[in-house]
Amino acid sequence: MVLLLLIIVILVVVFGVTSIRRSLITKPVFGIFKKILPPLSDTEREAMEAGDVWWDGELFKGKPDWQKLHSIPKAELSADEQAFMDNQVETLLKMLDDYKIVQEERDLPKAVWDYIKSEGFFAMIIPKSYGGREFSAIANSTIVSRIATRSLTAAVTIMVPNSLGPGELLMHYGTEEQKNRWLPPLANGTDVPCFALTGPEAGSDAGGIPDTGVVCKGEFEGKEVLGIRLNWDKRYITLAPVATVLGLAFKLSDPDKLLGDKEELGITCALIPTSHPGVQIGDRHFPMNMAFMNGTTYGKDVFIPIDWIIGGPEYAGRGWRMLVECLSAGRGISLPALATATGHLAARMTGAYGYVRQQFGLSIGKFEGVQEGLARIGGLTYTLEAMRVMTAGAIDQKLSPAVVTAIAKYHMTEMSRILLNDAFDIHAGKAIQCGPMNYLAHGYMGVPISITVEGANILTRNLMIFGQGATRCHPYVLAELEAAANPNADEGLAQFDKLLMAHVGFAVGNTFSALWQGLTAGAFNTAPVSGDTARYYKQLSRMSRALALSADVSMLMLGGDLKRKEMLSARLGDVLSQLYIASAVLKFYEDNGRQQADLPFVHYSVARALYEIGKAFDGFFANFPNRIVARTLRTLVFPFGIGYKLPNDEVAQQICETLSKPNVVRDRLTHLCYVGEDADDATGLMEAAFVAMHEAQPLLKKIAQGQKSGQLARKQPMVDTIKQALAAKIISEAEAASLHKMNELRFKAISVDSFKPGELEKFSLPSKDAA
């Protein structure tokens, strides 16, 4: 007893007396911390500090506040935005013929370009005071998604000026003079913008761009002025071939110290008219056979005035921070919108095709092999829409959640790749024959573009989501890094001392909580709702705690090596991502009034997210370098094994049933999908055949009964069956006419395009030599 009391007294003195604690505990730990977690580079620090921590912070701390999630305002269109959707957007959709745009003209028609410019499609993010639309992020996202279901080329053309580009940068950082000069012509379409960041030697490593600018004096408009002499070589620049104003990122140096006492100023952004002497718009690229404008730009010894820097001379060297903040916002709108459009189109058309297309005397949607793929399309489409709405909603709260938008970009584009593969499998031959009747091909060609741009998906998953999230979202790590970087050693030690004690308490709490939740399978966690979805909140809270514990242990054991162990850290990033995905689905379900008919989609989406979390943890534990720690962690988190499973067959069949019939749930799930009004349009024809076949069900039952009784032959063309049924007086003349009309629509809908000899050759691109 005396020994125990003595130990307690010693612990109280060591931890309770600040000077003793700092000397015996904090100072040695501080030294180790500095070694295992080396200081961040300037670009890494700016990336870490840029943007906002949002719901990702709640998920990372191990105890998410679900009421906080539910209190986030629902993202909705304003009356003006809805009117634009109902009028200008619908008018534009009727003007688009995507087959001609992509395969024949390889550009938008002049009438479409004129309409896009005059109606403010390029001005959605520009304030009304400068002639813009000043639409919300959710409106921007919804408009782009709707257009993308009709034409990916048109959607990308509209998307780019409303995401990362001169307009976005000017609004956040431009001087009043720059805003007044550029925003009105950008809003009315007089000027077309592009932004040049990527070059032959700098793609994912944007911080390593070789393009340079040197501060010097030169001549402009007949006068000697302070300016910059630029050299650049950029590629993959969307809208470059038609741009009138070029946003340019480059590394700026000031060897003569004309701006201050620093020679190397860092990445800087400037705005340059493409008509300026020396600016070269080079060759056009042809990304995946898509027709949107994309190309190169370069310049050698191009002199520009110093006040062409976005934000003016005081923003020299601050371009990286500007880019990171603006890119994270744009990343949460543009590519998620395209991915969601893919889901809306694939879900509506594949559900219809599965009903219209028949084999072995049955609609192919009745076969369970087809149902597995169709259910995945439906479930992922619900997930995509939930993520799109929640992520755009964060941006509408004037946030720039860098980790969340990286999650959205990576996982949503990957989901679109998965569901399009399923749509192709189900459509089979109809999907692979390009032509006016193919509504899937151009989206399929466009998926690799989405995977590649705004940070290639490998980079996004392996470096950004956890690499940035672990430091940015953790309650203490970023502050500890700042303490370690404090040039005043005593001050840094004092800061670290306070943080260390809080961090130790956080880690101990997570350890015991993870064990308790593992032993009880999260049964005693609280949920903000009752009913069918309550269990999901409990499991997500449990996995949030497991993530917090595993991340802490990883950073403690591996230190700076964790950044290089990308396969390991990416799995923790997958856990964080799936927690966010499931959160978005649950919020979407609540925001839409807890519709009972939506439950199969919710079950599918959240069960899949939990399964992916289990798979990520399994890979993490299996590959953690210290095997004793790995086994200990696995036992703490999953003492009885990982029990998460993919959605069951019953849920999958419920989704297929919804997608295979005309109903309000199908309409809500695919509300952004363009459906043509006439039978010459591929989507309109498939929808018309789908509806006609459902309306003909009573007559088709008569036919089936006739075949069963032996009055009608089986396995013969439908035209012959109708004639035979009419002759046998199983159906009337009017009913026969109705069935013939239905059958004609059905046959047209499942037909594919074919071309006469020589017809395709006239649309071939000229050879490089001929050009």
Short mmCIF file of N, CA and C in Angstrom, two decimals, residues 241-326:
data_model
loop_
_atom_site.label_atom_id
_atom_site.label_comp_id
_atom_site.label_asym_id
_atom_site.label_seq_id
_atom_site.Cartn_x
_atom_site.Cartn_y
_atom_site.Cartn_z
N PRO A 241 -7.14 26.73 -76.73
CA PRO A 241 -7.21 27.06 -78.16
C PRO A 241 -8.16 28.21 -78.50
N VAL A 242 -9.11 28.51 -77.61
CA VAL A 242 -10.08 29.58 -77.90
C VAL A 242 -10.00 30.72 -76.88
N ALA A 243 -9.04 30.64 -75.95
CA ALA A 243 -8.99 31.62 -74.86
C ALA A 243 -8.52 32.99 -75.35
N THR A 244 -9.09 34.03 -74.74
CA THR A 244 -8.63 35.39 -74.99
C THR A 244 -7.86 35.94 -73.80
N VAL A 245 -7.97 35.26 -72.65
CA VAL A 245 -7.23 35.69 -71.47
C VAL A 245 -6.63 34.45 -70.81
N LEU A 246 -5.35 34.56 -70.49
CA LEU A 246 -4.58 33.43 -69.98
C LEU A 246 -4.19 33.66 -68.53
N GLY A 247 -4.66 32.78 -67.65
CA GLY A 247 -4.14 32.76 -66.29
C GLY A 247 -2.90 31.89 -66.28
N LEU A 248 -1.82 32.37 -65.70
CA LEU A 248 -0.54 31.67 -65.80
C LEU A 248 0.10 31.54 -64.42
N ALA A 249 0.55 30.32 -64.09
CA ALA A 249 1.30 30.07 -62.85
C ALA A 249 2.76 29.86 -63.20
N PHE A 250 3.66 30.50 -62.45
CA PHE A 250 5.09 30.40 -62.72
C PHE A 250 5.85 30.69 -61.43
N LYS A 251 7.15 30.35 -61.42
CA LYS A 251 8.01 30.66 -60.28
C LYS A 251 8.67 32.00 -60.51
N LEU A 252 8.51 32.89 -59.55
CA LEU A 252 9.01 34.26 -59.70
C LEU A 252 10.27 34.48 -58.87
N SER A 253 11.26 35.10 -59.49
CA SER A 253 12.48 35.48 -58.77
C SER A 253 12.71 36.98 -58.95
N ASP A 254 13.44 37.54 -58.02
CA ASP A 254 13.71 38.98 -58.02
C ASP A 254 15.19 39.20 -57.71
N PRO A 255 16.08 38.86 -58.67
CA PRO A 255 17.53 38.91 -58.38
C PRO A 255 18.03 40.30 -58.01
N ASP A 256 17.39 41.34 -58.55
CA ASP A 256 17.85 42.69 -58.24
C ASP A 256 17.10 43.29 -57.05
N LYS A 257 16.23 42.49 -56.42
CA LYS A 257 15.48 42.90 -55.23
C LYS A 257 14.71 44.20 -55.47
N LEU A 258 14.01 44.23 -56.60
CA LEU A 258 13.23 45.41 -56.96
C LEU A 258 11.90 45.47 -56.19
N LEU A 259 11.46 44.32 -55.65
CA LEU A 259 10.21 44.29 -54.89
C LEU A 259 10.43 44.21 -53.39
N GLY A 260 11.63 43.85 -52.97
CA GLY A 260 11.90 43.70 -51.54
C GLY A 260 13.24 43.06 -51.33
N ASP A 261 13.40 42.39 -50.17
CA ASP A 261 14.72 41.85 -49.84
C ASP A 261 14.86 40.36 -50.16
N LYS A 262 13.83 39.75 -50.79
CA LYS A 262 13.91 38.34 -51.14
C LYS A 262 14.20 38.17 -52.62
N GLU A 263 15.08 37.20 -52.92
CA GLU A 263 15.38 36.92 -54.33
C GLU A 263 14.43 35.90 -54.93
N GLU A 264 14.13 34.82 -54.18
CA GLU A 264 13.22 33.78 -54.66
C GLU A 264 11.85 34.00 -54.02
N LEU A 265 10.90 34.43 -54.82
CA LEU A 265 9.58 34.79 -54.28
C LEU A 265 8.60 33.63 -54.29
N GLY A 266 8.77 32.68 -55.20
CA GLY A 266 7.89 31.51 -55.23
C GLY A 266 6.84 31.59 -56.31
N ILE A 267 5.90 30.65 -56.26
CA ILE A 267 4.88 30.54 -57.30
C ILE A 267 3.98 31.77 -57.30
N THR A 268 3.74 32.29 -58.48
CA THR A 268 2.96 33.51 -58.66
C THR A 268 1.97 33.29 -59.80
N CYS A 269 0.84 33.96 -59.72
CA CYS A 269 -0.18 33.85 -60.77
C CYS A 269 -0.41 35.22 -61.41
N ALA A 270 -0.47 35.23 -62.74
CA ALA A 270 -0.71 36.48 -63.46
C ALA A 270 -1.80 36.26 -64.50
N LEU A 271 -2.37 37.38 -64.93
CA LEU A 271 -3.44 37.35 -65.94
C LEU A 271 -2.95 38.10 -67.17
N ILE A 272 -2.97 37.43 -68.33
CA ILE A 272 -2.35 37.98 -69.53
C ILE A 272 -3.30 37.84 -70.72
N PRO A 273 -3.58 38.91 -71.47
CA PRO A 273 -4.37 38.75 -72.70
C PRO A 273 -3.59 37.86 -73.69
N THR A 274 -4.28 36.96 -74.35
CA THR A 274 -3.58 36.08 -75.30
C THR A 274 -3.12 36.84 -76.54
N SER A 275 -3.62 38.08 -76.71
CA SER A 275 -3.17 38.91 -77.83
C SER A 275 -1.87 39.66 -77.51
N HIS A 276 -1.40 39.54 -76.26
CA HIS A 276 -0.19 40.24 -75.85
C HIS A 276 1.02 39.70 -76.61
N PRO A 277 1.93 40.57 -77.05
CA PRO A 277 3.08 40.13 -77.83
C PRO A 277 3.87 39.02 -77.13
N GLY A 278 4.13 37.96 -77.86
CA GLY A 278 4.92 36.85 -77.34
C GLY A 278 4.11 35.69 -76.81
N VAL A 279 2.82 35.91 -76.50
CA VAL A 279 1.98 34.81 -76.01
C VAL A 279 1.62 33.91 -77.18
N GLN A 280 1.93 32.63 -77.03
CA GLN A 280 1.67 31.67 -78.10
C GLN A 280 0.63 30.64 -77.65
N ILE A 281 -0.43 30.51 -78.43
CA ILE A 281 -1.37 29.41 -78.25
C ILE A 281 -0.97 28.33 -79.24
N GLY A 282 -0.55 27.19 -78.72
CA GLY A 282 0.03 26.16 -79.57
C GLY A 282 -0.99 25.19 -80.12
N ASP A 283 -0.56 23.96 -80.28
CA ASP A 283 -1.40 22.93 -80.87
C ASP A 283 -2.55 22.55 -79.94
N ARG A 284 -3.57 21.99 -80.57
CA ARG A 284 -4.72 21.49 -79.81
C ARG A 284 -4.50 20.01 -79.48
N HIS A 285 -4.85 19.63 -78.23
CA HIS A 285 -4.87 18.22 -77.87
C HIS A 285 -6.21 17.61 -78.29
N PHE A 286 -6.29 16.28 -78.20
CA PHE A 286 -7.52 15.57 -78.58
C PHE A 286 -7.80 14.51 -77.50
N PRO A 287 -8.20 14.95 -76.27
CA PRO A 287 -8.30 14.01 -75.15
C PRO A 287 -9.43 13.00 -75.31
N MET A 288 -9.08 11.74 -75.45
CA MET A 288 -10.02 10.62 -75.50
C MET A 288 -11.15 10.86 -76.51
N ASN A 289 -10.79 11.47 -77.63
CA ASN A 289 -11.75 11.69 -78.72
C ASN A 289 -12.85 12.69 -78.36
N MET A 290 -12.68 13.39 -77.23
CA MET A 290 -13.68 14.39 -76.84
C MET A 290 -13.43 15.70 -77.57
N ALA A 291 -14.49 16.49 -77.75
CA ALA A 291 -14.39 17.68 -78.60
C ALA A 291 -14.17 18.98 -77.83
N PHE A 292 -14.11 18.94 -76.51
CA PHE A 292 -13.89 20.20 -75.79
C PHE A 292 -12.48 20.70 -76.08
N MET A 293 -12.33 22.01 -76.07
CA MET A 293 -11.06 22.64 -76.45
C MET A 293 -10.00 22.42 -75.36
N ASN A 294 -8.87 21.90 -75.78
CA ASN A 294 -7.79 21.60 -74.86
C ASN A 294 -6.49 21.67 -75.66
N GLY A 295 -5.48 22.34 -75.11
CA GLY A 295 -4.27 22.48 -75.91
C GLY A 295 -3.09 23.03 -75.13
N THR A 296 -2.17 23.60 -75.86
CA THR A 296 -0.89 24.04 -75.30
C THR A 296 -0.77 25.56 -75.39
N THR A 297 0.13 26.08 -74.58
CA THR A 297 0.49 27.50 -74.67
C THR A 297 1.93 27.64 -74.21
N TYR A 298 2.65 28.58 -74.81
CA TYR A 298 4.04 28.79 -74.43
C TYR A 298 4.43 30.24 -74.73
N GLY A 299 5.52 30.65 -74.16
CA GLY A 299 6.02 32.00 -74.40
C GLY A 299 7.49 32.08 -74.03
N LYS A 300 8.23 32.91 -74.74
CA LYS A 300 9.68 33.07 -74.48
C LYS A 300 10.00 34.55 -74.34
N ASP A 301 10.56 34.90 -73.19
CA ASP A 301 10.96 36.28 -72.90
C ASP A 301 9.81 37.25 -73.12
N VAL A 302 8.65 36.89 -72.60
CA VAL A 302 7.46 37.75 -72.71
C VAL A 302 7.45 38.71 -71.52
N PHE A 303 7.42 40.00 -71.80
CA PHE A 303 7.44 41.00 -70.73
C PHE A 303 6.01 41.46 -70.44
N ILE A 304 5.65 41.44 -69.13
CA ILE A 304 4.34 41.93 -68.70
C ILE A 304 4.53 42.92 -67.55
N PRO A 305 3.65 43.90 -67.39
CA PRO A 305 3.74 44.82 -66.26
C PRO A 305 3.54 44.09 -64.93
N ILE A 306 4.13 44.58 -63.88
CA ILE A 306 4.08 43.93 -62.57
C ILE A 306 2.66 43.88 -62.02
N ASP A 307 1.82 44.86 -62.43
CA ASP A 307 0.47 44.86 -61.86
C ASP A 307 -0.47 43.88 -62.57
N TRP A 308 0.07 43.05 -63.47
CA TRP A 308 -0.73 41.96 -64.04
C TRP A 308 -0.71 40.72 -63.14
N ILE A 309 0.10 40.76 -62.08
CA ILE A 309 0.02 39.71 -61.06
C ILE A 309 -1.38 39.76 -60.44
N ILE A 310 -2.05 38.64 -60.33
CA ILE A 310 -3.38 38.62 -59.71
C ILE A 310 -3.25 39.04 -58.25
N GLY A 311 -3.92 40.12 -57.91
CA GLY A 311 -3.81 40.69 -56.57
C GLY A 311 -2.80 41.81 -56.47
N GLY A 312 -2.05 42.03 -57.57
CA GLY A 312 -1.05 43.09 -57.56
C GLY A 312 0.29 42.60 -57.03
N PRO A 313 1.31 43.50 -57.02
CA PRO A 313 2.68 43.11 -56.63
C PRO A 313 2.77 42.48 -55.25
N GLU A 314 1.87 42.88 -54.32
CA GLU A 314 1.95 42.31 -52.97
C GLU A 314 1.60 40.83 -52.93
N TYR A 315 1.01 40.32 -54.02
CA TYR A 315 0.68 38.89 -54.09
C TYR A 315 1.76 38.10 -54.85
N ALA A 316 2.88 38.73 -55.13
CA ALA A 316 4.01 38.01 -55.73
C ALA A 316 4.47 36.91 -54.78
N GLY A 317 4.56 35.69 -55.27
CA GLY A 317 5.00 34.56 -54.45
C GLY A 317 3.91 33.91 -53.63
N ARG A 318 2.68 34.39 -53.78
CA ARG A 318 1.59 33.82 -52.99
C ARG A 318 0.65 32.96 -53.84
N GLY A 319 1.11 32.60 -55.02
CA GLY A 319 0.26 31.87 -55.95
C GLY A 319 -0.09 30.46 -55.51
N TRP A 320 0.86 29.78 -54.85
CA TRP A 320 0.59 28.40 -54.46
C TRP A 320 -0.59 28.33 -53.49
N ARG A 321 -0.59 29.23 -52.51
CA ARG A 321 -1.70 29.27 -51.55
C ARG A 321 -3.02 29.57 -52.27
N MET A 322 -2.97 30.51 -53.20
CA MET A 322 -4.16 30.86 -53.97
C MET A 322 -4.69 29.65 -54.73
N LEU A 323 -3.77 28.93 -55.37
CA LEU A 323 -4.16 27.78 -56.19
C LEU A 323 -4.74 26.66 -55.34
N VAL A 324 -4.10 26.38 -54.22
CA VAL A 324 -4.57 25.29 -53.37
C VAL A 324 -5.97 25.57 -52.85
N GLU A 325 -6.20 26.81 -52.42
CA GLU A 325 -7.52 27.15 -51.87
C GLU A 325 -8.60 27.12 -52.95
N CYS A 326 -8.30 27.69 -54.11
CA CYS A 326 -9.32 27.73 -55.17
C CYS A 326 -9.53 26.37 -55.80
#
